[in-house]
């Protein structure tokens, strides 16, 4: 039996390209309830060769207080 990814995966964008600025940008919370794992993709084009980009993936039980996920920074 063949399966498709949408049977087991939830697509939930957190930061859209239009939201990117020269400062810090926070995404919206994504509810992973009912899922055992999460695949996070990050696609970016930096504005200049000297530009830097940092990504922190955090978790929260209440969508209010967040903490970095160990190994996901």
PDB file of C-alpha atoms in Angstrom, residues 1-69:
ATOM      1  CA  UNK A   1       0.000   0.000   0.000  1.00  0.00           C
ATOM      2  CA  UNK A   2       1.340   3.425  -0.915  1.00  0.00           C
ATOM      3  CA  UNK A   3       1.116   6.363   1.447  1.00  0.00           C
ATOM      4  CA  UNK A   4       1.421  10.048   0.752  1.00  0.00           C
ATOM      5  CA  UNK A   5       3.249  12.483   3.038  1.00  0.00           C
ATOM      6  CA  UNK A   6       0.091  14.469   3.790  1.00  0.00           C
ATOM      7  CA  UNK A   7      -1.405  11.431   5.529  1.00  0.00           C
ATOM      8  CA  UNK A   8       1.288  11.603   8.215  1.00  0.00           C
ATOM      9  CA  UNK A   9       2.638  15.151   8.030  1.00  0.00           C
ATOM     10  CA  UNK A  10       1.277  18.528   9.002  1.00  0.00           C
ATOM     11  CA  UNK A  11       2.463  21.579   7.065  1.00  0.00           C
ATOM     12  CA  UNK A  12       2.519  24.653   9.307  1.00  0.00           C
ATOM     13  CA  UNK A  13       4.445  27.733   8.140  1.00  0.00           C
ATOM     14  CA  UNK A  14       5.793  29.822  10.998  1.00  0.00           C
ATOM     15  CA  UNK A  15       7.743  32.637   9.297  1.00  0.00           C
ATOM     16  CA  UNK A  16       6.858  33.820   5.807  1.00  0.00           C
ATOM     17  CA  UNK A  17       9.441  35.437   3.559  1.00  0.00           C
ATOM     18  CA  UNK A  18       7.653  38.788   3.707  1.00  0.00           C
ATOM     19  CA  UNK A  19       8.253  38.886   7.491  1.00  0.00           C
ATOM     20  CA  UNK A  20      12.049  38.890   7.205  1.00  0.00           C
ATOM     21  CA  UNK A  21      13.742  42.090   8.303  1.00  0.00           C
ATOM     22  CA  UNK A  22      17.189  43.303   9.291  1.00  0.00           C
ATOM     23  CA  UNK A  23      16.312  42.615  12.933  1.00  0.00           C
ATOM     24  CA  UNK A  24      15.147  39.568  14.861  1.00  0.00           C
ATOM     25  CA  UNK A  25      12.010  37.909  13.568  1.00  0.00           C
ATOM     26  CA  UNK A  26       9.809  35.626  15.647  1.00  0.00           C
ATOM     27  CA  UNK A  27       7.584  33.053  14.027  1.00  0.00           C
ATOM     28  CA  UNK A  28       4.171  32.021  15.229  1.00  0.00           C
ATOM     29  CA  UNK A  29       3.688  28.985  17.439  1.00  0.00           C
ATOM     30  CA  UNK A  30       2.966  25.684  15.714  1.00  0.00           C
ATOM     31  CA  UNK A  31       0.820  23.164  17.578  1.00  0.00           C
ATOM     32  CA  UNK A  32       2.429  19.727  17.182  1.00  0.00           C
ATOM     33  CA  UNK A  33      -0.186  18.014  19.351  1.00  0.00           C
ATOM     34  CA  UNK A  34      -0.801  14.498  18.127  1.00  0.00           C
ATOM     35  CA  UNK A  35       2.581  14.222  16.401  1.00  0.00           C
ATOM     36  CA  UNK A  36       5.591  12.407  17.831  1.00  0.00           C
ATOM     37  CA  UNK A  37       8.200  14.133  15.682  1.00  0.00           C
ATOM     38  CA  UNK A  38       8.775  17.407  13.901  1.00  0.00           C
ATOM     39  CA  UNK A  39      10.734  18.164  10.743  1.00  0.00           C
ATOM     40  CA  UNK A  40      11.809  21.789  10.516  1.00  0.00           C
ATOM     41  CA  UNK A  41      13.059  23.257   7.264  1.00  0.00           C
ATOM     42  CA  UNK A  42      14.816  26.581   6.948  1.00  0.00           C
ATOM     43  CA  UNK A  43      15.454  28.195   3.581  1.00  0.00           C
ATOM     44  CA  UNK A  44      17.157  31.570   3.451  1.00  0.00           C
ATOM     45  CA  UNK A  45      19.057  33.797   1.098  1.00  0.00           C
ATOM     46  CA  UNK A  46      21.230  36.263   2.965  1.00  0.00           C
ATOM     47  CA  UNK A  47      21.353  39.795   1.637  1.00  0.00           C
ATOM     48  CA  UNK A  48      25.142  40.087   1.573  1.00  0.00           C
ATOM     49  CA  UNK A  49      28.187  37.841   1.740  1.00  0.00           C
ATOM     50  CA  UNK A  50      28.955  39.202   5.218  1.00  0.00           C
ATOM     51  CA  UNK A  51      25.398  38.671   6.505  1.00  0.00           C
ATOM     52  CA  UNK A  52      24.693  36.153   9.250  1.00  0.00           C
ATOM     53  CA  UNK A  53      21.616  34.142  10.094  1.00  0.00           C
ATOM     54  CA  UNK A  54      20.845  32.350  13.346  1.00  0.00           C
ATOM     55  CA  UNK A  55      17.926  30.003  13.902  1.00  0.00           C
ATOM     56  CA  UNK A  56      16.593  28.909  17.276  1.00  0.00           C
ATOM     57  CA  UNK A  57      13.932  26.216  17.429  1.00  0.00           C
ATOM     58  CA  UNK A  58      12.100  26.405  20.714  1.00  0.00           C
ATOM     59  CA  UNK A  59       9.342  24.520  22.509  1.00  0.00           C
ATOM     60  CA  UNK A  60       6.514  25.678  24.727  1.00  0.00           C
ATOM     61  CA  UNK A  61       3.735  23.944  26.610  1.00  0.00           C
ATOM     62  CA  UNK A  62       1.625  27.126  26.777  1.00  0.00           C
ATOM     63  CA  UNK A  63       2.584  29.116  23.618  1.00  0.00           C
ATOM     64  CA  UNK A  64       3.820  31.847  25.952  1.00  0.00           C
ATOM     65  CA  UNK A  65       7.059  30.751  27.616  1.00  0.00           C
ATOM     66  CA  UNK A  66       9.648  29.267  25.269  1.00  0.00           C
ATOM     67  CA  UNK A  67      12.934  27.439  25.751  1.00  0.00           C
ATOM     68  CA  UNK A  68      15.522  26.341  23.176  1.00  0.00           C
ATOM     69  CA  UNK A  69      15.361  22.685  22.188  1.00  0.00           C
TER      70      UNK A  69
END
